[in-house]
GROMACS .gro file of C-alpha atoms in nm:
model
  445
    1MET     CA    1  -4.253   1.477  -5.102
    2THR     CA    2  -4.263   1.359  -5.458
    3GLY     CA    3  -3.963   1.126  -5.445
    4LYS     CA    4  -3.901   0.831  -5.220
    5SER     CA    5  -3.572   0.697  -5.096
    6SER     CA    6  -3.497   0.329  -5.070
    7PRO     CA    7  -3.319   0.256  -4.742
    8THR     CA    8  -3.261  -0.099  -4.866
    9ASN     CA    9  -3.068   0.012  -5.173
   10VAL     CA   10  -2.867   0.265  -4.972
   11SER     CA   11  -2.794  -0.001  -4.711
   12THR     CA   12  -2.670  -0.236  -4.984
   13LYS     CA   13  -2.428   0.029  -5.108
   14GLN     CA   14  -2.306   0.092  -4.753
   15GLN     CA   15  -2.249  -0.279  -4.702
   16ARG     CA   16  -2.039  -0.281  -5.019
   17ILE     CA   17  -1.828   0.007  -4.884
   18ALA     CA   18  -1.784  -0.178  -4.554
   19GLU     CA   19  -1.685  -0.499  -4.732
   20LEU     CA   20  -1.421  -0.322  -4.941
   21ALA     CA   21  -1.289  -0.144  -4.632
   22ARG     CA   22  -1.248  -0.479  -4.453
   23GLN     CA   23  -1.073  -0.631  -4.755
   24MET     CA   24  -0.833  -0.334  -4.782
   25PRO     CA   25  -0.755  -0.232  -4.422
   26ASP     CA   26  -0.435  -0.048  -4.515
   27LYS     CA   27  -0.551   0.123  -4.833
   28ALA     CA   28  -0.735   0.448  -4.903
   29MET     CA   29  -1.066   0.428  -5.089
   30THR     CA   30  -1.097   0.650  -5.396
   31SER     CA   31  -1.449   0.582  -5.525
   32LEU     CA   32  -1.691   0.674  -5.249
   33SER     CA   33  -1.877   0.962  -5.413
   34GLN     CA   34  -1.998   0.742  -5.699
   35HIS     CA   35  -2.262   0.612  -5.459
   36MET     CA   36  -2.412   0.958  -5.417
   37ASP     CA   37  -2.712   0.974  -5.648
   38LEU     CA   38  -3.064   1.113  -5.612
   39GLU     CA   39  -3.176   0.809  -5.414
   40TRP     CA   40  -2.882   0.856  -5.176
   41MET     CA   41  -2.966   1.225  -5.133
   42LEU     CA   42  -3.332   1.146  -5.064
   43GLU     CA   43  -3.222   0.911  -4.788
   44ALA     CA   44  -2.988   1.178  -4.653
   45PHE     CA   45  -3.281   1.419  -4.646
   46ARG     CA   46  -3.491   1.162  -4.460
   47ARG     CA   47  -3.220   1.121  -4.194
   48THR     CA   48  -3.169   1.495  -4.146
   49ARG     CA   49  -3.342   1.655  -3.849
   50LYS     CA   50  -3.628   1.874  -3.961
   51ASP     CA   51  -3.678   2.068  -3.637
   52GLY     CA   52  -3.325   2.199  -3.588
   53ALA     CA   53  -3.220   2.562  -3.581
   54ILE     CA   54  -3.215   2.733  -3.921
   55GLY     CA   55  -2.901   2.874  -4.083
   56ILE     CA   56  -2.821   3.214  -4.224
   57ASP     CA   57  -3.041   3.161  -4.533
   58GLU     CA   58  -3.344   3.105  -4.303
   59MET     CA   59  -3.451   2.812  -4.521
   60THR     CA   60  -3.674   2.567  -4.332
   61SER     CA   61  -3.714   2.198  -4.405
   62CYS     CA   62  -4.077   2.255  -4.512
   63GLU     CA   63  -3.977   2.516  -4.768
   64TYR     CA   64  -3.695   2.299  -4.902
   65GLU     CA   65  -3.927   2.000  -4.933
   66LYS     CA   66  -4.174   2.181  -5.159
   67ASP     CA   67  -3.953   2.115  -5.460
   68LEU     CA   68  -3.740   1.843  -5.304
   69GLU     CA   69  -3.618   1.643  -5.603
   70ALA     CA   70  -3.519   1.952  -5.801
   71ASN     CA   71  -3.339   2.097  -5.497
   72LEU     CA   72  -3.153   1.772  -5.431
   73CYS     CA   73  -3.056   1.728  -5.796
   74SER     CA   74  -2.916   2.081  -5.798
   75LEU     CA   75  -2.729   2.019  -5.472
   76LEU     CA   76  -2.585   1.691  -5.599
   77GLU     CA   77  -2.470   1.846  -5.926
   78ARG     CA   78  -2.301   2.137  -5.749
   79ALA     CA   79  -2.138   1.910  -5.492
   80LYS     CA   80  -1.982   1.686  -5.757
   81SER     CA   81  -1.885   1.964  -5.998
   82GLY     CA   82  -1.629   2.114  -5.763
   83ASP     CA   83  -1.615   2.493  -5.802
   84ARG     CA   84  -1.992   2.542  -5.828
   85TYR     CA   85  -2.051   2.442  -5.468
   86LYS     CA   86  -1.954   2.691  -5.199
   87ALA     CA   87  -2.004   2.611  -4.834
   88PRO     CA   88  -2.215   2.893  -4.688
   89PRO     CA   89  -2.109   3.047  -4.358
   90VAL     CA   90  -2.246   2.891  -4.041
   91LYS     CA   91  -2.445   3.095  -3.794
   92ARG     CA   92  -2.276   3.101  -3.455
   93ILE     CA   93  -2.475   3.098  -3.133
   94HIS     CA   94  -2.360   3.048  -2.775
   95ILE     CA   95  -2.517   2.814  -2.522
   96PRO     CA   96  -2.439   2.821  -2.148
   97LYS     CA   97  -2.204   2.565  -1.996
   98GLY     CA   98  -2.213   2.421  -1.646
   99ASP     CA   99  -1.901   2.615  -1.539
  100GLY     CA  100  -2.062   2.951  -1.615
  101GLY     CA  101  -1.904   2.993  -1.957
  102THR     CA  102  -2.058   2.939  -2.298
  103ARG     CA  103  -2.012   2.686  -2.575
  104PRO     CA  104  -2.009   2.815  -2.936
  105LEU     CA  105  -2.230   2.627  -3.180
  106GLY     CA  106  -2.222   2.665  -3.556
  107ILE     CA  107  -2.558   2.622  -3.732
  108PRO     CA  108  -2.526   2.524  -4.101
  109CYS     CA  109  -2.794   2.597  -4.358
  110PHE     CA  110  -3.049   2.318  -4.403
  111GLU     CA  111  -2.918   2.223  -4.747
  112ASP     CA  112  -2.568   2.194  -4.604
  113LYS     CA  113  -2.700   1.964  -4.332
  114ILE     CA  114  -2.835   1.730  -4.599
  115LEU     CA  115  -2.506   1.725  -4.789
  116GLN     CA  116  -2.306   1.667  -4.471
  117ARG     CA  117  -2.540   1.381  -4.383
  118ALA     CA  118  -2.487   1.232  -4.730
  119VAL     CA  119  -2.110   1.239  -4.678
  120ILE     CA  120  -2.143   1.083  -4.331
  121MET     CA  121  -2.339   0.800  -4.489
  122LEU     CA  122  -2.029   0.736  -4.705
  123LEU     CA  123  -1.777   0.761  -4.422
  124GLU     CA  124  -1.961   0.558  -4.156
  125PRO     CA  125  -1.935   0.214  -4.320
  126LEU     CA  126  -1.569   0.284  -4.401
  127TYR     CA  127  -1.454   0.399  -4.058
  128GLU     CA  128  -1.668   0.154  -3.862
  129GLN     CA  129  -1.420  -0.108  -3.984
  130ASP     CA  130  -1.134   0.092  -3.828
  131PHE     CA  131  -1.278   0.242  -3.510
  132LEU     CA  132  -1.188   0.052  -3.194
  133ASP     CA  133  -1.427  -0.087  -2.934
  134CYS     CA  134  -1.318   0.176  -2.681
  135SER     CA  135  -1.499   0.459  -2.864
  136TYR     CA  136  -1.875   0.505  -2.821
  137GLY     CA  137  -1.958   0.858  -2.927
  138PHE     CA  138  -2.182   0.925  -3.228
  139ARG     CA  139  -2.150   0.577  -3.374
  140THR     CA  140  -2.430   0.357  -3.503
  141LYS     CA  141  -2.566   0.113  -3.247
  142ARG     CA  142  -2.353   0.272  -2.971
  143SER     CA  143  -2.466   0.491  -2.685
  144PRO     CA  144  -2.335   0.676  -2.379
  145HIS     CA  145  -2.499   0.416  -2.156
  146GLN     CA  146  -2.291   0.144  -2.318
  147ALA     CA  147  -1.980   0.347  -2.239
  148LEU     CA  148  -2.097   0.390  -1.880
  149LYS     CA  149  -2.165   0.019  -1.848
  150GLU     CA  150  -1.822  -0.065  -1.990
  151ILE     CA  151  -1.647   0.149  -1.729
  152GLN     CA  152  -1.863   0.008  -1.450
  153SER     CA  153  -1.791  -0.349  -1.558
  154LYS     CA  154  -1.415  -0.308  -1.609
  155VAL     CA  155  -1.357  -0.130  -1.280
  156THR     CA  156  -1.583  -0.351  -1.067
  157CYS     CA  157  -1.447  -0.684  -1.188
  158ARG     CA  158  -1.088  -0.570  -1.124
  159ASN     CA  159  -1.161  -0.430  -0.776
  160GLY     CA  160  -1.086  -0.082  -0.902
  161GLY     CA  161  -0.761   0.086  -0.989
  162TRP     CA  162  -0.624   0.427  -1.081
  163ILE     CA  163  -0.853   0.641  -1.297
  164LEU     CA  164  -0.720   0.917  -1.519
  165ASP     CA  165  -1.011   1.150  -1.593
  166VAL     CA  166  -0.902   1.332  -1.911
  167ASP     CA  167  -1.033   1.670  -2.021
  168ILE     CA  168  -0.914   1.811  -2.355
  169SER     CA  169  -0.928   2.190  -2.359
  170LYS     CA  170  -1.155   2.334  -2.630
  171PHE     CA  171  -1.115   2.022  -2.843
  172PHE     CA  172  -1.356   2.107  -3.128
  173ASP     CA  173  -1.207   2.457  -3.159
  174THR     CA  174  -0.844   2.342  -3.178
  175ILE     CA  175  -0.852   2.051  -3.425
  176ASP     CA  176  -0.564   2.107  -3.666
  177HIS     CA  177  -0.688   2.102  -4.026
  178GLY     CA  178  -0.357   1.983  -4.165
  179HIS     CA  179  -0.336   1.684  -3.933
  180LEU     CA  180  -0.702   1.602  -3.999
  181ARG     CA  181  -0.647   1.600  -4.376
  182GLU     CA  182  -0.349   1.367  -4.332
  183MET     CA  183  -0.557   1.131  -4.120
  184LEU     CA  184  -0.841   1.131  -4.372
  185ALA     CA  185  -0.600   1.058  -4.655
  186LYS     CA  186  -0.494   0.733  -4.488
  187ARG     CA  187  -0.834   0.579  -4.564
  188MET     CA  188  -1.013   0.811  -4.803
  189ARG     CA  189  -0.883   0.985  -5.116
  190ASP     CA  190  -1.207   1.049  -5.298
  191GLY     CA  191  -1.169   1.389  -5.462
  192VAL     CA  192  -1.533   1.497  -5.423
  193VAL     CA  193  -1.556   1.401  -5.055
  194SER     CA  194  -1.214   1.546  -4.967
  195ARG     CA  195  -1.301   1.872  -5.141
  196LEU     CA  196  -1.636   1.901  -4.960
  197ILE     CA  197  -1.479   1.839  -4.619
  198GLY     CA  198  -1.213   2.098  -4.697
  199LYS     CA  199  -1.479   2.355  -4.783
  200TRP     CA  200  -1.668   2.287  -4.459
  201LEU     CA  201  -1.350   2.324  -4.256
  202ASN     CA  202  -1.276   2.657  -4.425
  203ALA     CA  203  -1.633   2.789  -4.416
  204GLY     CA  204  -1.690   3.129  -4.263
  205VAL     CA  205  -1.855   3.189  -3.926
  206LEU     CA  206  -2.117   3.465  -3.904
  207GLU     CA  207  -2.167   3.622  -3.562
  208ASP     CA  208  -2.322   3.963  -3.489
  209GLY     CA  209  -2.304   4.048  -3.858
  210ILE     CA  210  -1.928   3.985  -3.879
  211GLU     CA  211  -1.789   3.694  -4.081
  212THR     CA  212  -1.463   3.531  -3.972
  213TYR     CA  213  -1.263   3.236  -4.104
  214PRO     CA  214  -1.116   3.020  -3.823
  215GLU     CA  215  -0.788   2.848  -3.906
  216PHE     CA  216  -0.848   2.565  -3.661
  217GLY     CA  217  -1.137   2.353  -3.540
  218THR     CA  218  -1.461   2.211  -3.671
  219GLN     CA  219  -1.792   2.370  -3.583
  220GLN     CA  220  -1.988   2.212  -3.300
  221GLY     CA  221  -2.342   2.190  -3.430
  222GLY     CA  222  -2.231   2.083  -3.775
  223VAL     CA  223  -2.363   1.746  -3.885
  224ILE     CA  224  -2.020   1.624  -3.996
  225SER     CA  225  -1.827   1.749  -3.690
  226PRO     CA  226  -1.877   1.441  -3.467
  227MET     CA  227  -1.749   1.212  -3.742
  228LEU     CA  228  -1.440   1.427  -3.800
  229ALA     CA  229  -1.380   1.445  -3.425
  230ASN     CA  230  -1.397   1.067  -3.397
  231ILE     CA  231  -1.151   1.022  -3.682
  232TYR     CA  232  -0.911   1.271  -3.521
  233LEU     CA  233  -0.914   1.110  -3.176
  234HIS     CA  234  -0.911   0.761  -3.325
  235TYR     CA  235  -0.556   0.827  -3.440
  236VAL     CA  236  -0.450   1.065  -3.162
  237LEU     CA  237  -0.570   0.854  -2.868
  238ASP     CA  238  -0.735   0.520  -2.945
  239VAL     CA  239  -0.476   0.364  -3.178
  240TRP     CA  240  -0.190   0.518  -2.981
  241PHE     CA  241  -0.320   0.376  -2.653
  242ALA     CA  242  -0.381   0.029  -2.799
  243LYS     CA  243  -0.058  -0.008  -2.997
  244GLU     CA  244   0.198   0.203  -2.810
  245VAL     CA  245   0.080   0.252  -2.452
  246GLN     CA  246  -0.074  -0.076  -2.338
  247PRO     CA  247   0.213  -0.303  -2.452
  248ARG     CA  248   0.458  -0.095  -2.243
  249LEU     CA  249   0.261  -0.105  -1.915
  250ARG     CA  250   0.317  -0.348  -1.628
  251GLY     CA  251  -0.050  -0.407  -1.544
  252TRP     CA  252  -0.388  -0.398  -1.712
  253ALA     CA  253  -0.517  -0.072  -1.859
  254PHE     CA  254  -0.819   0.045  -2.055
  255ILE     CA  255  -0.955   0.353  -2.226
  256VAL     CA  256  -1.320   0.448  -2.280
  257ARG     CA  257  -1.398   0.746  -2.501
  258TYR     CA  258  -1.722   0.920  -2.593
  259ALA     CA  259  -1.628   1.188  -2.848
  260ASP     CA  260  -1.380   1.404  -2.651
  261ASP     CA  261  -1.484   1.273  -2.307
  262VAL     CA  262  -1.212   1.027  -2.207
  263VAL     CA  263  -1.145   0.802  -1.910
  264MET     CA  264  -0.839   0.578  -1.871
  265GLY     CA  265  -0.800   0.307  -1.608
  266PHE     CA  266  -0.482   0.145  -1.475
  267ALA     CA  267  -0.392  -0.137  -1.240
  268ASN     CA  268  -0.122   0.061  -1.061
  269LYS     CA  269  -0.013   0.416  -0.998
  270GLU     CA  270   0.322   0.376  -1.172
  271ASP     CA  271   0.153   0.306  -1.504
  272ALA     CA  272  -0.099   0.584  -1.449
  273ASP     CA  273   0.174   0.837  -1.371
  274LYS     CA  274   0.369   0.730  -1.679
  275VAL     CA  275   0.072   0.789  -1.911
  276ALA     CA  276  -0.029   1.111  -1.734
  277LEU     CA  277   0.325   1.240  -1.797
  278VAL     CA  278   0.335   1.155  -2.168
  279LEU     CA  279  -0.028   1.239  -2.254
  280PRO     CA  280   0.020   1.620  -2.280
  281LYS     CA  281   0.312   1.562  -2.519
  282ARG     CA  282   0.103   1.325  -2.731
  283LEU     CA  283  -0.185   1.573  -2.755
  284GLY     CA  284   0.055   1.860  -2.821
  285ARG     CA  285   0.187   1.687  -3.133
  286PHE     CA  286  -0.160   1.733  -3.282
  287GLY     CA  287  -0.235   2.084  -3.158
  288LEU     CA  288  -0.439   1.977  -2.855
  289LYS     CA  289  -0.398   2.065  -2.488
  290LEU     CA  290  -0.504   1.908  -2.161
  291ASN     CA  291  -0.728   2.111  -1.934
  292LEU     CA  292  -0.507   2.073  -1.628
  293THR     CA  293  -0.769   2.207  -1.388
  294LYS     CA  294  -1.020   1.938  -1.487
  295THR     CA  295  -0.789   1.646  -1.566
  296LYS     CA  296  -0.724   1.444  -1.251
  297LEU     CA  297  -0.583   1.112  -1.136
  298VAL     CA  298  -0.805   0.931  -0.885
  299GLU     CA  299  -0.718   0.636  -0.663
  300PHE     CA  300  -1.032   0.432  -0.713
  301LEU     CA  301  -0.977   0.103  -0.532
  302ARG     CA  302  -1.249  -0.110  -0.378
  303PRO     CA  303  -1.309  -0.033  -0.007
  304GLY     CA  304  -1.098  -0.264   0.203
  305ILE     CA  305  -0.815  -0.238  -0.049
  306GLN     CA  306  -0.782   0.139  -0.041
  307LYS     CA  307  -0.670   0.302   0.283
  308GLU     CA  308  -0.888   0.611   0.257
  309PRO     CA  309  -1.270   0.600   0.312
  310GLN     CA  310  -1.486   0.590   0.000
  311ASN     CA  311  -1.782   0.790  -0.137
  312ASN     CA  312  -1.621   1.133  -0.122
  313ASP     CA  313  -1.521   1.367  -0.400
  314SER     CA  314  -1.151   1.270  -0.386
  315THR     CA  315  -1.225   0.903  -0.451
  316SER     CA  316  -1.491   0.940  -0.720
  317PHE     CA  317  -1.486   1.060  -1.078
  318ASP     CA  318  -1.737   1.201  -1.325
  319PHE     CA  319  -1.801   1.078  -1.677
  320LEU     CA  320  -2.086   1.166  -1.915
  321GLY     CA  321  -2.283   1.342  -1.643
  322PHE     CA  322  -2.254   1.067  -1.383
  323THR     CA  323  -2.046   1.041  -1.066
  324HIS     CA  324  -1.890   0.696  -1.026
  325TYR     CA  325  -1.841   0.573  -0.668
  326TRP     CA  326  -1.815   0.253  -0.466
  327ALA     CA  327  -2.122   0.117  -0.283
  328LYS     CA  328  -2.274  -0.213  -0.173
  329SER     CA  329  -2.501  -0.410  -0.408
  330ARG     CA  330  -2.829  -0.570  -0.301
  331LYS     CA  331  -2.636  -0.886  -0.221
  332GLY     CA  332  -2.378  -0.703  -0.016
  333PHE     CA  333  -2.092  -0.693  -0.267
  334TRP     CA  334  -1.888  -0.384  -0.344
  335ILE     CA  335  -1.969  -0.250  -0.692
  336VAL     CA  336  -1.923   0.072  -0.884
  337LYS     CA  337  -2.245   0.273  -0.884
  338GLN     CA  338  -2.341   0.579  -1.084
  339LYS     CA  339  -2.547   0.882  -0.982
  340THR     CA  340  -2.626   1.214  -1.143
  341SER     CA  341  -2.326   1.442  -1.099
  342LYS     CA  342  -2.385   1.752  -0.889
  343SER     CA  343  -2.300   1.988  -1.174
  344ARG     CA  344  -2.538   1.818  -1.420
  345PHE     CA  345  -2.814   1.803  -1.159
  346ALA     CA  346  -2.778   2.174  -1.086
  347ARG     CA  347  -2.763   2.263  -1.455
  348ALA     CA  348  -3.074   2.062  -1.543
  349LEU     CA  349  -3.267   2.204  -1.250
  350LYS     CA  350  -3.163   2.559  -1.335
  351LYS     CA  351  -3.305   2.518  -1.686
  352VAL     CA  352  -3.638   2.392  -1.552
  353LYS     CA  353  -3.662   2.674  -1.296
  354GLU     CA  354  -3.592   2.931  -1.565
  355TRP     CA  355  -3.857   2.775  -1.788
  356CYS     CA  356  -4.114   2.780  -1.506
  357ARG     CA  357  -4.040   3.148  -1.445
  358LYS     CA  358  -4.069   3.249  -1.810
  359GLU     CA  359  -4.376   3.038  -1.889
  360ARG     CA  360  -4.570   3.078  -1.562
  361HIS     CA  361  -4.858   3.252  -1.740
  362LEU     CA  362  -4.925   2.962  -1.977
  363PRO     CA  363  -5.235   2.751  -1.906
  364VAL     CA  364  -5.161   2.495  -1.633
  365GLN     CA  365  -5.242   2.211  -1.873
  366ASP     CA  366  -4.977   2.332  -2.118
  367GLN     CA  367  -4.721   2.378  -1.842
  368HIS     CA  368  -4.790   2.028  -1.714
  369LYS     CA  369  -4.747   1.875  -2.058
  370ALA     CA  370  -4.410   2.046  -2.103
  371LEU     CA  371  -4.285   1.950  -1.757
  372VAL     CA  372  -4.384   1.588  -1.814
  373MET     CA  373  -4.175   1.585  -2.131
  374LYS     CA  374  -3.879   1.742  -1.952
  375LEU     CA  375  -3.894   1.491  -1.668
  376LYS     CA  376  -3.927   1.194  -1.902
  377GLY     CA  377  -3.626   1.318  -2.095
  378HIS     CA  378  -3.429   1.346  -1.770
  379TYR     CA  379  -3.532   0.995  -1.665
  380GLY     CA  380  -3.447   0.863  -2.011
  381TYR     CA  381  -3.083   0.964  -1.972
  382TYR     CA  382  -3.017   0.956  -1.598
  383GLY     CA  383  -3.239   0.656  -1.527
  384VAL     CA  384  -2.965   0.402  -1.448
  385THR     CA  385  -2.963   0.135  -1.179
  386GLY     CA  386  -2.889   0.286  -0.838
  387ASN     CA  387  -2.975   0.643  -0.938
  388GLY     CA  388  -3.340   0.626  -0.830
  389PRO     CA  389  -3.296   0.856  -0.527
  390TRP     CA  390  -3.149   1.132  -0.743
  391LEU     CA  391  -3.429   1.095  -0.996
  392GLY     CA  392  -3.680   1.132  -0.714
  393LYS     CA  393  -3.498   1.436  -0.580
  394PHE     CA  394  -3.503   1.598  -0.923
  395ARG     CA  395  -3.879   1.534  -0.952
  396ASN     CA  396  -3.938   1.693  -0.610
  397GLU     CA  397  -3.728   1.998  -0.696
  398VAL     CA  398  -3.915   2.041  -1.025
  399GLY     CA  399  -4.243   2.026  -0.831
  400ASN     CA  400  -4.117   2.292  -0.589
  401ALA     CA  401  -4.014   2.519  -0.877
  402TRP     CA  402  -4.351   2.472  -1.045
  403HIS     CA  403  -4.534   2.563  -0.724
  404LYS     CA  404  -4.314   2.867  -0.668
  405TRP     CA  405  -4.385   3.022  -1.006
  406LEU     CA  406  -4.750   2.920  -1.023
  407SER     CA  407  -4.804   3.101  -0.695
  408ARG     CA  408  -4.649   3.414  -0.847
  409ARG     CA  409  -4.884   3.431  -1.144
  410SER     CA  410  -5.100   3.673  -0.953
  411GLN     CA  411  -5.036   3.891  -0.647
  412LYS     CA  412  -5.399   3.852  -0.541
  413ALA     CA  413  -5.440   3.473  -0.547
  414LYS     CA  414  -5.151   3.284  -0.393
  415LEU     CA  415  -5.130   2.908  -0.442
  416ASP     CA  416  -5.074   2.738  -0.104
  417TRP     CA  417  -4.936   2.386  -0.068
  418GLN     CA  418  -5.278   2.227  -0.014
  419GLN     CA  419  -5.410   2.382  -0.333
  420PHE     CA  420  -5.095   2.272  -0.514
  421ALA     CA  421  -5.139   1.916  -0.384
  422ARG     CA  422  -5.490   1.908  -0.531
  423LEU     CA  423  -5.357   2.049  -0.858
  424LYS     CA  424  -5.093   1.774  -0.874
  425GLN     CA  425  -5.362   1.511  -0.830
  426ARG     CA  426  -5.517   1.637  -1.151
  427TYR     CA  427  -5.183   1.705  -1.319
  428PRO     CA  428  -4.938   1.453  -1.169
  429LEU     CA  429  -4.569   1.467  -1.242
  430PRO     CA  430  -4.441   1.131  -1.375
  431THR     CA  431  -4.284   0.885  -1.132
  432PRO     CA  432  -3.910   0.829  -1.186
  433ILE     CA  433  -3.831   0.534  -1.411
  434VAL     CA  434  -3.498   0.353  -1.425
  435ALA     CA  435  -3.493   0.322  -1.802
  436HIS     CA  436  -3.152   0.153  -1.812
  437SER     CA  437  -3.195  -0.104  -1.537
  438ILE     CA  438  -2.957  -0.400  -1.519
  439TYR     CA  439  -3.252  -0.603  -1.390
  440ARG     CA  440  -3.458  -0.546  -1.705
  441PRO     CA  441  -3.406  -0.797  -1.988
  442VAL     CA  442  -3.232  -0.646  -2.291
  443ALA     CA  443  -3.428  -0.679  -2.615
  444LYS     CA  444  -3.249  -0.877  -2.883
  445PRO     CA  445  -3.156  -0.679  -3.197
   0.00000   0.00000   0.00000
């Protein structure tokens, strides 16, 4: 790469945007795109994933980088000129979901990913001044484990309550473009940025050689989509819950949201029923619908308070791949614990089994290296305090799958369990690690 970005200079510009946003909380900013220069674009390139799927132009990051400054200058000029920039169609692929269906993903071209990242770098410092503490998805210095900890803390310290587990049906596919533009205009009226977002919303979708133009939604897989989704639900749910719902309730209530995954908690059933009744109407105003088969209200009181026995499916709820349930702590107190949900466990294991089947003829050393990476990735997400048994179970099941398909590499030489035990001594699978332990000191930022 011939050019170098200066994260310090870009950070200074972002701090200026944030400062102006704090000083003008009720005004729309009109001069965001002036910060987009070559240095800004170089930083956007640096922050863009280089190993992602390629778009319809089949341009790779390596090819784009060969003449990086010239490519970025051209992109910047076209983006700011208006008519010269046209958002290319996204390539649609489908990935399997846990319920047996598929999730459509839209893959932008690499150059589009850079430009979308550049726009996100403008919007983040602006909207971080507006977003509420209840939202955790796709925000800087926020993570799903912080959302999980927030729910655990709020529910445990209040001895539980009524949990409304909210599922929005096909959220990314049903975002209303008109409502989204109105929401954006409340805080951002920069002509260049507004025009670019409009072009991405209206971009075509190429699938099986046929190009279509969806009237609703924002493409999952697009770099800008999580930001637009957060802005949409910030107004639809977060602000509404804080300013209109909570003041009208009799008891305490909270909301925790990670993108479109939402959990609401209430002190009493009357409040929970009231919100559950009005929530579909609120979503409907903005073109969204509740998935009634997955949205449920759970009585989640601490054992001894609740009449029914705990630790069964009717008195637990899932959020971000974890099942939340009541159990005793080391000191004998009732606390909310989290374990890998059955559906996520089955889905993760199915992927590993399929990989072992397809790649069984690879050298054992290469298989071992890949399985170690898969297990470490699993531990990195699901390694929370109290989930050790499920991590160990996953490791054992992965070992069983590996043995099964290694023994089927050849019909002549079967691999018995003793031989496999010796092989595992040479190629051991990593021991489960609770990466997010409450007993481990948290490093200071």
